[in-house]
Amino acid sequence: MPQHLPYPVLLRSQGASFVALGFLGRLPTGILPLSLLLYTQHALGSFALAGLATAALSLGGAAGAVLVGHLSDQYGHRVVGLVATVVQTAAIAAFLTWCRPDVPLAVACGLAALIGFANPQLGAMARARWSQVAAGRPDRVAFTASAMAWEGAVDEVSFVVGPVLATTLSAVAPPLPLLTALALAWVGQVGFALHRSALPALRHGRLRHAESADRIDWTVLVPLGIAVGGVGVLFGGTQTSVAAYFTERGEAAVAGLVYGALAVGSAATGLLSNRIPARFPLAARIVVFGFGCALTSPLLIVAWDAPSMALACLLIGVMVGPTLVTGYAYAERISPPERLSTVMTMLSTVGVVGVAIGAALAGQVVESHSAQTAAWIATVGGLLAGVAGVAIPRRR
């Protein structure tokens, strides 16, 4: 039995439409934070108020993610994906209409929170669908490893392409990024919800295999959540410190490209993680690559220009990729098929919260010390991921 599955074989199992819609449907999530920030600043003339609206978007997303994941398990991907997209796109349209100086800020923040709350959680749905396909295959373990690695890479690419689209389109017309996100939601999210691979409601059952878990193993899932949250802290700390560093130097335009190197490294090693030998236990991988994040993060502190900072981000990403892929792969292994969408959204929510915490802490350190000192927050996130890996129970 091969230890890894070639990606062409993996992708053919679901078809080109699944791959294309899975990417397009995730782009709105990557576009929305920055596009909402830029549009609010244009409409209200204040970055402080724009930051509040963006924070509401993130908080709404964190609040709604697990509920949407649970409902998609309970009632099926089609119904929940369609309803969530309708609510989200209606909220985007309302935000474009009501984000004005003569309308109370609470209205804009409430609509921003609703946009995040109604995110269809397409990534979690995609991972659940891969898991169901894998359950009926003789090469299930290799198939699942490649599927989780692929989805991790798609996540990374969408979070790089999204902000680039947001800044480029905003330069043409401030409302254009939000309108683009709305259009992509109707194409990608609706298309993915209606795709033939969509999982039905629980009453129709889920395909199981001999090693399917009967209940969620919380002794493993909690440390996994802490590890993913630690990586989120690393992301938030790195993004904020890099942005502040280049803003202080009057080179804010290059910050996005430099930070994008982290996603490049993460996507590359994430795709290669399906080739890690099976004898290297999943918990041990989180320990090794989590502490690897902590060891590479201080490179941000000694970097002196854009190329050296980009190299630091790239090396951090090399360690981040396998950490995240392994976290989701392990979660798939210890979760019942009937609860997989819920579990995956729980992990992604913890990651989003971690990003918010890391960004907030780094912002405080930037104000009180310096941008490069704030990069220590990224090291804290890596240490948190590594320690969480140590806490995962060792089992055969």
mmCIF file of C-alpha atoms in Angstrom:
data_model
loop_
_atom_site.group_PDB
_atom_site.id
_atom_site.type_symbol
_atom_site.label_atom_id
_atom_site.label_comp_id
_atom_site.label_asym_id
_atom_site.label_seq_id
_atom_site.Cartn_x
_atom_site.Cartn_y
_atom_site.Cartn_z
ATOM 1 C CA MET A 1 0.000 0.000 0.000
ATOM 2 C CA PRO A 2 1.565 3.380 -1.004
ATOM 3 C CA GLN A 3 2.257 5.820 1.814
ATOM 4 C CA HIS A 4 1.244 8.792 -0.313
ATOM 5 C CA LEU A 5 -1.242 9.393 -3.078
ATOM 6 C CA PRO A 6 -0.300 11.486 -6.145
ATOM 7 C CA TYR A 7 -2.330 14.659 -6.345
ATOM 8 C CA PRO A 8 -3.603 14.008 -9.907
ATOM 9 C CA VAL A 9 -5.175 10.771 -8.638
ATOM 10 C CA LEU A 10 -6.675 12.610 -5.667
ATOM 11 C CA LEU A 11 -8.167 15.432 -7.716
ATOM 12 C CA ARG A 12 -9.598 13.152 -10.394
ATOM 13 C CA SER A 13 -11.591 11.350 -7.713
ATOM 14 C CA GLN A 14 -13.738 14.459 -7.160
ATOM 15 C CA GLY A 15 -13.449 16.121 -10.543
ATOM 16 C CA ALA A 16 -12.339 19.493 -11.865
ATOM 17 C CA SER A 17 -15.580 21.214 -10.835
ATOM 18 C CA PHE A 18 -15.016 20.291 -7.165
ATOM 19 C CA VAL A 19 -11.481 21.691 -7.267
ATOM 20 C CA ALA A 20 -12.463 24.917 -9.064
ATOM 21 C CA LEU A 21 -15.535 25.629 -6.934
ATOM 22 C CA GLY A 22 -13.638 24.765 -3.754
ATOM 23 C CA PHE A 23 -11.098 27.484 -4.569
ATOM 24 C CA LEU A 24 -13.511 30.120 -5.892
ATOM 25 C CA GLY A 25 -15.843 29.581 -2.934
ATOM 26 C CA ARG A 26 -13.028 30.286 -0.482
ATOM 27 C CA LEU A 27 -11.906 33.521 -2.116
ATOM 28 C CA PRO A 28 -14.647 35.673 -0.475
ATOM 29 C CA THR A 29 -13.275 34.713 2.946
ATOM 30 C CA GLY A 30 -9.839 35.905 1.861
ATOM 31 C CA ILE A 31 -11.132 39.089 0.213
ATOM 32 C CA LEU A 32 -13.624 40.293 2.816
ATOM 33 C CA PRO A 33 -11.476 41.434 5.798
ATOM 34 C CA LEU A 34 -9.233 43.837 3.891
ATOM 35 C CA SER A 35 -11.901 44.945 1.413
ATOM 36 C CA LEU A 36 -14.312 45.720 4.240
ATOM 37 C CA LEU A 37 -11.567 47.669 6.044
ATOM 38 C CA LEU A 38 -10.717 49.721 2.944
ATOM 39 C CA TYR A 39 -14.346 50.421 2.028
ATOM 40 C CA THR A 40 -15.258 51.478 5.578
ATOM 41 C CA GLN A 41 -12.265 53.812 5.737
ATOM 42 C CA HIS A 42 -13.330 55.326 2.401
ATOM 43 C CA ALA A 43 -16.953 55.702 3.490
ATOM 44 C CA LEU A 44 -16.350 56.970 7.041
ATOM 45 C CA GLY A 45 -12.916 58.557 6.702
ATOM 46 C CA SER A 46 -11.443 56.795 9.732
ATOM 47 C CA PHE A 47 -9.159 53.791 10.078
ATOM 48 C CA ALA A 48 -10.197 53.478 13.725
ATOM 49 C CA LEU A 49 -13.862 53.027 12.771
ATOM 50 C CA ALA A 50 -12.856 50.743 9.903
ATOM 51 C CA GLY A 51 -10.927 48.614 12.383
ATOM 52 C CA LEU A 52 -14.044 48.248 14.545
ATOM 53 C CA ALA A 53 -16.072 47.043 11.567
ATOM 54 C CA THR A 54 -13.348 44.552 10.615
ATOM 55 C CA ALA A 55 -13.178 43.301 14.193
ATOM 56 C CA ALA A 56 -16.954 42.786 14.103
ATOM 57 C CA LEU A 57 -16.519 40.713 10.939
ATOM 58 C CA SER A 58 -13.988 38.450 12.700
ATOM 59 C CA LEU A 59 -16.040 38.145 15.876
ATOM 60 C CA GLY A 60 -19.147 37.290 13.865
ATOM 61 C CA GLY A 61 -17.209 34.628 12.010
ATOM 62 C CA ALA A 62 -15.928 33.104 15.241
ATOM 63 C CA ALA A 63 -19.417 33.114 16.753
ATOM 64 C CA GLY A 64 -21.145 31.542 13.771
ATOM 65 C CA ALA A 65 -18.587 29.003 12.573
ATOM 66 C CA VAL A 66 -19.347 26.109 14.902
ATOM 67 C CA LEU A 67 -23.113 26.637 14.546
ATOM 68 C CA VAL A 68 -22.878 26.602 10.734
ATOM 69 C CA GLY A 69 -20.680 23.500 10.884
ATOM 70 C CA HIS A 70 -23.122 21.725 13.186
ATOM 71 C CA LEU A 71 -26.089 22.640 10.995
ATOM 72 C CA SER A 72 -24.299 21.415 7.870
ATOM 73 C CA ASP A 73 -23.828 18.047 9.583
ATOM 74 C CA GLN A 74 -27.409 18.006 10.806
ATOM 75 C CA TYR A 75 -29.275 19.227 7.718
ATOM 76 C CA GLY A 76 -26.800 18.642 4.894
ATOM 77 C CA HIS A 77 -24.384 20.794 2.928
ATOM 78 C CA ARG A 78 -26.835 21.919 0.253
ATOM 79 C CA VAL A 79 -29.426 23.535 2.504
ATOM 80 C CA VAL A 80 -26.948 25.161 4.888
ATOM 81 C CA GLY A 81 -24.586 26.291 2.118
ATOM 82 C CA LEU A 82 -27.390 27.967 0.187
ATOM 83 C CA VAL A 83 -29.036 29.633 3.194
ATOM 84 C CA ALA A 84 -25.711 30.877 4.559
ATOM 85 C CA THR A 85 -24.752 32.349 1.179
ATOM 86 C CA VAL A 86 -28.093 34.127 0.816
ATOM 87 C CA VAL A 87 -27.738 35.672 4.277
ATOM 88 C CA GLN A 88 -24.102 36.608 3.772
ATOM 89 C CA THR A 89 -24.554 38.228 0.364
ATOM 90 C CA ALA A 90 -27.649 40.105 1.555
ATOM 91 C CA ALA A 91 -25.556 41.428 4.464
ATOM 92 C CA ILE A 92 -22.784 42.511 2.059
ATOM 93 C CA ALA A 93 -25.302 44.395 -0.087
ATOM 94 C CA ALA A 94 -26.803 46.020 3.006
ATOM 95 C CA PHE A 95 -23.340 46.979 4.266
ATOM 96 C CA LEU A 96 -22.556 48.718 0.978
ATOM 97 C CA THR A 97 -25.850 50.607 1.315
ATOM 98 C CA TRP A 98 -25.789 51.531 4.991
ATOM 99 C CA CYS A 99 -22.107 52.144 5.737
ATOM 100 C CA ARG A 100 -22.403 55.944 5.647
ATOM 101 C CA PRO A 101 -21.542 58.806 8.016
ATOM 102 C CA ASP A 102 -25.246 59.584 8.594
ATOM 103 C CA VAL A 103 -26.011 56.014 9.764
ATOM 104 C CA PRO A 104 -25.054 54.857 13.301
ATOM 105 C CA LEU A 105 -21.803 52.882 13.386
ATOM 106 C CA ALA A 106 -23.600 50.066 15.208
ATOM 107 C CA VAL A 107 -25.538 49.322 12.014
ATOM 108 C CA ALA A 108 -22.362 48.875 9.971
ATOM 109 C CA CYS A 109 -20.732 46.791 12.702
ATOM 110 C CA GLY A 110 -23.841 44.628 13.052
ATOM 111 C CA LEU A 111 -23.938 43.981 9.319
ATOM 112 C CA ALA A 112 -20.210 43.215 9.296
ATOM 113 C CA ALA A 113 -20.729 40.704 12.106
ATOM 114 C CA LEU A 114 -23.573 39.106 10.136
ATOM 115 C CA ILE A 115 -21.319 38.773 7.077
ATOM 116 C CA GLY A 116 -18.839 36.815 9.181
ATOM 117 C CA PHE A 117 -21.511 34.856 11.049
ATOM 118 C CA ALA A 118 -23.059 33.551 7.815
ATOM 119 C CA ASN A 119 -19.781 32.285 6.326
ATOM 120 C CA PRO A 120 -20.715 28.849 4.835
ATOM 121 C CA GLN A 121 -17.471 27.282 6.186
ATOM 122 C CA LEU A 122 -16.618 25.837 2.806
ATOM 123 C CA GLY A 123 -13.210 24.553 3.927
ATOM 124 C CA ALA A 124 -14.749 22.392 6.640
ATOM 125 C CA MET A 125 -17.336 21.053 4.198
ATOM 126 C CA ALA A 126 -14.619 20.198 1.677
ATOM 127 C CA ARG A 127 -12.602 18.265 4.261
ATOM 128 C CA ALA A 128 -15.711 16.365 5.364
ATOM 129 C CA ARG A 129 -16.438 15.398 1.751
ATOM 130 C CA TRP A 130 -12.897 14.141 1.197
ATOM 131 C CA SER A 131 -13.209 12.073 4.365
ATOM 132 C CA GLN A 132 -16.408 10.460 3.121
ATOM 133 C CA VAL A 133 -14.813 9.540 -0.197
ATOM 134 C CA ALA A 134 -11.801 8.113 1.648
ATOM 135 C CA ALA A 135 -13.990 5.927 3.887
ATOM 136 C CA GLY A 136 -14.825 3.612 0.986
ATOM 137 C CA ARG A 137 -11.297 3.304 -0.430
ATOM 138 C CA PRO A 138 -8.634 0.671 0.352
ATOM 139 C CA ASP A 139 -5.972 3.419 0.387
ATOM 140 C CA ARG A 140 -7.971 5.475 2.882
ATOM 141 C CA VAL A 141 -5.045 6.686 5.023
ATOM 142 C CA ALA A 142 -2.927 7.828 2.063
ATOM 143 C CA PHE A 143 -5.980 9.389 0.397
ATOM 144 C CA THR A 144 -6.920 11.336 3.530
ATOM 145 C CA ALA A 145 -3.353 12.554 4.069
ATOM 146 C CA SER A 146 -3.187 13.933 0.532
ATOM 147 C CA ALA A 147 -6.677 15.446 0.793
ATOM 148 C CA MET A 148 -5.906 17.301 4.028
ATOM 149 C CA ALA A 149 -2.604 18.531 2.584
ATOM 150 C CA TRP A 150 -4.387 19.764 -0.546
ATOM 151 C CA GLU A 151 -7.032 21.628 1.428
ATOM 152 C CA GLY A 152 -4.381 23.277 3.582
ATOM 153 C CA ALA A 153 -2.621 24.543 0.460
ATOM 154 C CA VAL A 154 -5.908 25.851 -0.997
ATOM 155 C CA ASP A 155 -6.553 27.729 2.251
ATOM 156 C CA GLU A 156 -3.109 29.337 2.093
ATOM 157 C CA VAL A 157 -3.417 30.362 -1.553
ATOM 158 C CA SER A 158 -6.871 31.881 -1.003
ATOM 159 C CA PHE A 159 -5.583 33.945 1.910
ATOM 160 C CA VAL A 160 -2.784 35.308 -0.288
ATOM 161 C CA VAL A 161 -4.842 35.944 -3.441
ATOM 162 C CA GLY A 162 -7.749 37.464 -1.476
ATOM 163 C CA PRO A 163 -5.904 40.484 -0.006
ATOM 164 C CA VAL A 164 -4.109 41.097 -3.325
ATOM 165 C CA LEU A 165 -7.480 41.232 -5.116
ATOM 166 C CA ALA A 166 -8.879 43.469 -2.377
ATOM 167 C CA THR A 167 -6.108 46.069 -2.624
ATOM 168 C CA THR A 168 -5.965 45.988 -6.442
ATOM 169 C CA LEU A 169 -9.721 46.333 -6.955
ATOM 170 C CA SER A 170 -10.045 48.945 -4.220
ATOM 171 C CA ALA A 171 -7.608 51.156 -6.124
ATOM 172 C CA VAL A 172 -10.055 51.060 -9.062
ATOM 173 C CA ALA A 173 -13.200 51.688 -6.972
ATOM 174 C CA PRO A 174 -13.631 51.188 -3.190
ATOM 175 C CA PRO A 175 -16.897 49.167 -3.462
ATOM 176 C CA LEU A 176 -15.468 46.843 -6.146
ATOM 177 C CA PRO A 177 -13.768 44.299 -3.811
ATOM 178 C CA LEU A 178 -16.987 43.784 -1.821
ATOM 179 C CA LEU A 179 -19.009 43.440 -5.019
ATOM 180 C CA THR A 180 -16.463 40.911 -6.277
ATOM 181 C CA ALA A 181 -16.731 38.923 -3.049
ATOM 182 C CA LEU A 182 -20.518 38.961 -3.419
ATOM 183 C CA ALA A 183 -20.317 37.670 -6.999
ATOM 184 C CA LEU A 184 -17.765 34.984 -6.115
ATOM 185 C CA ALA A 185 -19.999 33.828 -3.268
ATOM 186 C CA TRP A 186 -22.870 33.227 -5.677
ATOM 187 C CA VAL A 187 -20.595 31.372 -8.091
ATOM 188 C CA GLY A 188 -18.262 29.458 -5.789
ATOM 189 C CA GLN A 189 -20.245 28.970 -2.589
ATOM 190 C CA VAL A 190 -23.557 28.195 -4.262
ATOM 191 C CA GLY A 191 -21.850 25.977 -6.825
ATOM 192 C CA PHE A 192 -20.044 24.062 -4.080
ATOM 193 C CA ALA A 193 -23.241 23.697 -2.060
ATOM 194 C CA LEU A 194 -25.041 22.203 -5.067
ATOM 195 C CA HIS A 195 -22.127 20.011 -6.182
ATOM 196 C CA ARG A 196 -22.801 16.277 -6.481
ATOM 197 C CA SER A 197 -20.319 15.640 -3.641
ATOM 198 C CA ALA A 198 -22.464 17.561 -1.097
ATOM 199 C CA LEU A 199 -23.130 15.482 2.012
ATOM 200 C CA PRO A 200 -26.801 14.880 2.865
ATOM 201 C CA ALA A 201 -28.513 15.369 6.225
ATOM 202 C CA LEU A 202 -27.496 13.038 9.038
ATOM 203 C CA ARG A 203 -30.761 11.111 8.833
ATOM 204 C CA HIS A 204 -29.475 9.660 5.559
ATOM 205 C CA GLY A 205 -26.393 8.311 7.309
ATOM 206 C CA ARG A 206 -22.644 8.641 6.739
ATOM 207 C CA LEU A 207 -20.241 6.133 5.238
ATOM 208 C CA ARG A 208 -18.072 4.560 7.941
ATOM 209 C CA HIS A 209 -14.979 2.355 7.917
ATOM 210 C CA ALA A 210 -13.535 -0.111 10.418
ATOM 211 C CA GLU A 211 -11.546 2.569 12.267
ATOM 212 C CA SER A 212 -14.241 5.262 12.349
ATOM 213 C CA ALA A 213 -14.519 6.909 15.751
ATOM 214 C CA ASP A 214 -17.814 6.489 17.612
ATOM 215 C CA ARG A 215 -17.442 9.752 19.530
ATOM 216 C CA ILE A 216 -15.192 12.792 19.584
ATOM 217 C CA ASP A 217 -11.969 12.151 21.494
ATOM 218 C CA TRP A 218 -11.718 15.385 23.463
ATOM 219 C CA THR A 219 -8.404 14.405 25.080
ATOM 220 C CA VAL A 220 -6.870 14.740 21.618
ATOM 221 C CA LEU A 221 -9.111 17.429 20.117
ATOM 222 C CA VAL A 222 -8.456 19.995 22.874
ATOM 223 C CA PRO A 223 -4.643 19.930 22.430
ATOM 224 C CA LEU A 224 -5.149 19.995 18.660
ATOM 225 C CA GLY A 225 -7.276 23.108 19.065
ATOM 226 C CA ILE A 226 -4.572 24.734 21.186
ATOM 227 C CA ALA A 227 -1.961 23.871 18.552
ATOM 228 C CA VAL A 228 -4.039 25.384 15.730
ATOM 229 C CA GLY A 229 -4.774 28.397 17.927
ATOM 230 C CA GLY A 230 -1.026 28.772 18.545
ATOM 231 C CA VAL A 231 -0.421 28.856 14.796
ATOM 232 C CA GLY A 232 -3.145 31.515 14.601
ATOM 233 C CA VAL A 233 -1.292 33.599 17.198
ATOM 234 C CA LEU A 234 1.832 33.196 15.078
ATOM 235 C CA PHE A 235 -0.036 34.397 11.973
ATOM 236 C CA GLY A 236 -1.507 37.403 13.770
ATOM 237 C CA GLY A 237 1.777 38.372 15.397
ATOM 238 C CA THR A 238 3.753 37.995 12.182
ATOM 239 C CA GLN A 239 1.261 39.900 10.039
ATOM 240 C CA THR A 240 1.049 42.827 12.456
ATOM 241 C CA SER A 241 4.785 43.097 13.102
ATOM 242 C CA VAL A 242 5.647 42.891 9.389
ATOM 243 C CA ALA A 243 3.023 45.491 8.474
ATOM 244 C CA ALA A 244 4.169 47.837 11.241
ATOM 245 C CA TYR A 245 7.838 47.387 10.343
ATOM 246 C CA PHE A 246 7.400 48.451 6.731
ATOM 247 C CA THR A 247 4.866 51.163 7.547
ATOM 248 C CA GLU A 248 7.402 52.772 9.880
ATOM 249 C CA ARG A 249 9.968 52.651 7.058
ATOM 250 C CA GLY A 250 7.535 54.225 4.571
ATOM 251 C CA GLU A 251 7.379 50.995 2.551
ATOM 252 C CA ALA A 252 3.878 49.812 3.427
ATOM 253 C CA ALA A 253 3.244 48.662 -0.147
ATOM 254 C CA VAL A 254 5.698 45.751 0.174
ATOM 255 C CA ALA A 255 4.293 44.391 3.452
ATOM 256 C CA GLY A 256 1.723 42.180 1.745
ATOM 257 C CA LEU A 257 4.297 40.654 -0.603
ATOM 258 C CA VAL A 258 6.708 39.979 2.250
ATOM 259 C CA TYR A 259 4.040 38.378 4.421
ATOM 260 C CA GLY A 260 2.890 36.368 1.408
ATOM 261 C CA ALA A 261 6.206 34.495 1.555
ATOM 262 C CA LEU A 262 4.918 32.811 4.705
ATOM 263 C CA ALA A 263 1.924 31.452 2.812
ATOM 264 C CA VAL A 264 4.180 30.286 -0.029
ATOM 265 C CA GLY A 265 6.354 28.292 2.376
ATOM 266 C CA SER A 266 3.346 26.936 4.220
ATOM 267 C CA ALA A 267 1.545 25.842 1.046
ATOM 268 C CA ALA A 268 4.668 24.183 -0.361
ATOM 269 C CA THR A 269 5.480 22.082 2.706
ATOM 270 C CA GLY A 270 1.799 21.456 3.351
ATOM 271 C CA LEU A 271 1.521 19.818 -0.073
ATOM 272 C CA LEU A 272 4.635 17.752 0.635
ATOM 273 C CA SER A 273 3.434 16.625 4.056
ATOM 274 C CA ASN A 274 1.625 13.630 2.541
ATOM 275 C CA ARG A 275 5.075 12.175 1.862
ATOM 276 C CA ILE A 276 6.070 12.121 5.529
ATOM 277 C CA PRO A 277 6.565 8.438 6.483
ATOM 278 C CA ALA A 278 3.632 6.889 8.323
ATOM 279 C CA ARG A 279 6.000 5.752 11.090
ATOM 280 C CA PHE A 280 6.389 9.450 12.087
ATOM 281 C CA PRO A 281 3.399 9.763 14.498
ATOM 282 C CA LEU A 282 0.977 12.648 14.017
ATOM 283 C CA ALA A 283 1.428 13.961 17.569
ATOM 284 C CA ALA A 284 5.206 13.940 17.150
ATOM 285 C CA ARG A 285 4.879 15.935 13.924
ATOM 286 C CA ILE A 286 2.990 18.685 15.753
ATOM 287 C CA VAL A 287 5.716 18.747 18.420
ATOM 288 C CA VAL A 288 8.577 18.912 15.902
ATOM 289 C CA PHE A 289 7.037 21.420 13.486
ATOM 290 C CA GLY A 290 5.377 23.451 16.250
ATOM 291 C CA PHE A 291 8.687 24.004 18.007
ATOM 292 C CA GLY A 292 10.180 24.532 14.545
ATOM 293 C CA CYS A 293 7.847 27.524 14.213
ATOM 294 C CA ALA A 294 9.132 28.853 17.524
ATOM 295 C CA LEU A 295 12.785 28.416 16.456
ATOM 296 C CA THR A 296 12.355 30.150 13.091
ATOM 297 C CA SER A 297 10.139 33.033 14.261
ATOM 298 C CA PRO A 298 12.998 35.018 15.904
ATOM 299 C CA LEU A 299 14.435 35.484 12.400
ATOM 300 C CA LEU A 300 11.850 38.264 12.050
ATOM 301 C CA ILE A 301 13.627 40.157 14.826
ATOM 302 C CA VAL A 302 17.049 40.128 13.161
ATOM 303 C CA ALA A 303 15.828 40.797 9.600
ATOM 304 C CA TRP A 304 16.921 44.173 8.253
ATOM 305 C CA ASP A 305 15.123 44.709 4.915
ATOM 306 C CA ALA A 306 12.403 43.312 2.638
ATOM 307 C CA PRO A 307 14.396 40.349 1.221
ATOM 308 C CA SER A 308 15.629 39.200 4.635
ATOM 309 C CA MET A 309 12.160 39.619 6.152
ATOM 310 C CA ALA A 310 10.626 37.656 3.257
ATOM 311 C CA LEU A 311 13.174 34.876 3.787
ATOM 312 C CA ALA A 312 12.273 34.772 7.480
ATOM 313 C CA CYS A 313 8.578 34.520 6.616
ATOM 314 C CA LEU A 314 9.303 31.774 4.084
ATOM 315 C CA LEU A 315 11.200 29.669 6.644
ATOM 316 C CA ILE A 316 8.462 30.144 9.237
ATOM 317 C CA GLY A 317 5.923 29.020 6.637
ATOM 318 C CA VAL A 318 7.958 25.875 5.977
ATOM 319 C CA MET A 319 7.281 24.864 9.581
ATOM 320 C CA VAL A 320 3.693 26.122 9.689
ATOM 321 C CA GLY A 321 2.432 24.034 6.745
ATOM 322 C CA PRO A 322 2.941 20.542 8.229
ATOM 323 C CA THR A 323 1.702 21.734 11.636
ATOM 324 C CA LEU A 324 -1.685 22.826 10.284
ATOM 325 C CA VAL A 325 -2.091 19.905 7.876
ATOM 326 C CA THR A 326 -1.306 17.423 10.638
ATOM 327 C CA GLY A 327 -3.752 19.112 13.004
ATOM 328 C CA TYR A 328 -6.648 18.758 10.561
ATOM 329 C CA ALA A 329 -5.607 15.221 9.555
ATOM 330 C CA TYR A 330 -5.500 14.120 13.197
ATOM 331 C CA ALA A 331 -8.888 15.739 13.859
ATOM 332 C CA GLU A 332 -10.362 13.783 10.942
ATOM 333 C CA ARG A 333 -9.012 10.579 12.428
ATOM 334 C CA ILE A 334 -10.495 11.026 15.910
ATOM 335 C CA SER A 335 -13.911 12.419 14.876
ATOM 336 C CA PRO A 336 -17.081 10.485 14.006
ATOM 337 C CA PRO A 337 -18.104 10.955 10.347
ATOM 338 C CA GLU A 338 -21.412 12.415 11.590
ATOM 339 C CA ARG A 339 -19.605 15.262 13.367
ATOM 340 C CA LEU A 340 -16.701 15.976 11.042
ATOM 341 C CA SER A 341 -17.946 19.309 9.644
ATOM 342 C CA THR A 342 -18.537 20.501 13.208
ATOM 343 C CA VAL A 343 -15.060 19.483 14.351
ATOM 344 C CA MET A 344 -13.364 21.086 11.356
ATOM 345 C CA THR A 345 -15.178 24.379 11.923
ATOM 346 C CA MET A 346 -14.182 24.259 15.584
ATOM 347 C CA LEU A 347 -10.513 24.041 14.600
ATOM 348 C CA SER A 348 -10.793 26.824 12.033
ATOM 349 C CA THR A 349 -12.602 29.021 14.578
ATOM 350 C CA VAL A 350 -9.849 28.533 17.131
ATOM 351 C CA GLY A 351 -7.365 29.499 14.436
ATOM 352 C CA VAL A 352 -9.275 32.705 13.645
ATOM 353 C CA VAL A 353 -9.445 33.607 17.331
ATOM 354 C CA GLY A 354 -5.707 32.944 17.592
ATOM 355 C CA VAL A 355 -5.027 35.339 14.718
ATOM 356 C CA ALA A 356 -7.079 38.031 16.449
ATOM 357 C CA ILE A 357 -5.251 37.506 19.758
ATOM 358 C CA GLY A 358 -1.843 37.523 18.086
ATOM 359 C CA ALA A 359 -2.624 40.680 16.119
ATOM 360 C CA ALA A 360 -3.977 42.461 19.205
ATOM 361 C CA LEU A 361 -0.980 41.544 21.378
ATOM 362 C CA ALA A 362 1.490 42.458 18.650
ATOM 363 C CA GLY A 363 -0.251 45.787 18.144
ATOM 364 C CA GLN A 364 0.207 46.616 21.821
ATOM 365 C CA VAL A 365 3.895 45.687 21.677
ATOM 366 C CA VAL A 366 4.375 47.819 18.550
ATOM 367 C CA GLU A 367 2.916 50.813 20.394
ATOM 368 C CA SER A 368 4.972 50.306 23.546
ATOM 369 C CA HIS A 369 8.252 49.031 22.044
ATOM 370 C CA SER A 370 8.871 48.374 18.330
ATOM 371 C CA ALA A 371 7.654 46.418 15.348
ATOM 372 C CA GLN A 372 10.463 43.875 15.524
ATOM 373 C CA THR A 373 9.962 43.351 19.255
ATOM 374 C CA ALA A 374 6.342 42.513 18.440
ATOM 375 C CA ALA A 375 7.612 39.575 16.384
ATOM 376 C CA TRP A 376 8.209 37.724 19.664
ATOM 377 C CA ILE A 377 4.445 37.152 19.719
ATOM 378 C CA ALA A 378 4.953 34.815 16.756
ATOM 379 C CA THR A 379 7.489 32.841 18.792
ATOM 380 C CA VAL A 380 4.959 32.533 21.619
ATOM 381 C CA GLY A 381 2.452 31.095 19.147
ATOM 382 C CA GLY A 382 4.955 28.524 17.921
ATOM 383 C CA LEU A 383 5.811 27.496 21.481
ATOM 384 C CA LEU A 384 2.111 27.113 22.246
ATOM 385 C CA ALA A 385 1.690 24.783 19.253
ATOM 386 C CA GLY A 386 4.700 22.669 20.249
ATOM 387 C CA VAL A 387 3.645 22.357 23.887
ATOM 388 C CA ALA A 388 0.130 21.386 22.784
ATOM 389 C CA GLY A 389 1.660 18.615 20.696
ATOM 390 C CA VAL A 390 3.450 17.301 23.763
ATOM 391 C CA ALA A 391 0.116 17.213 25.611
ATOM 392 C CA ILE A 392 -1.565 14.943 23.036
ATOM 393 C CA PRO A 393 -1.952 11.444 24.541
ATOM 394 C CA ARG A 394 0.386 8.869 22.984
ATOM 395 C CA ARG A 395 -1.508 5.906 21.616
ATOM 396 C CA ARG A 396 -0.797 3.049 19.259
#
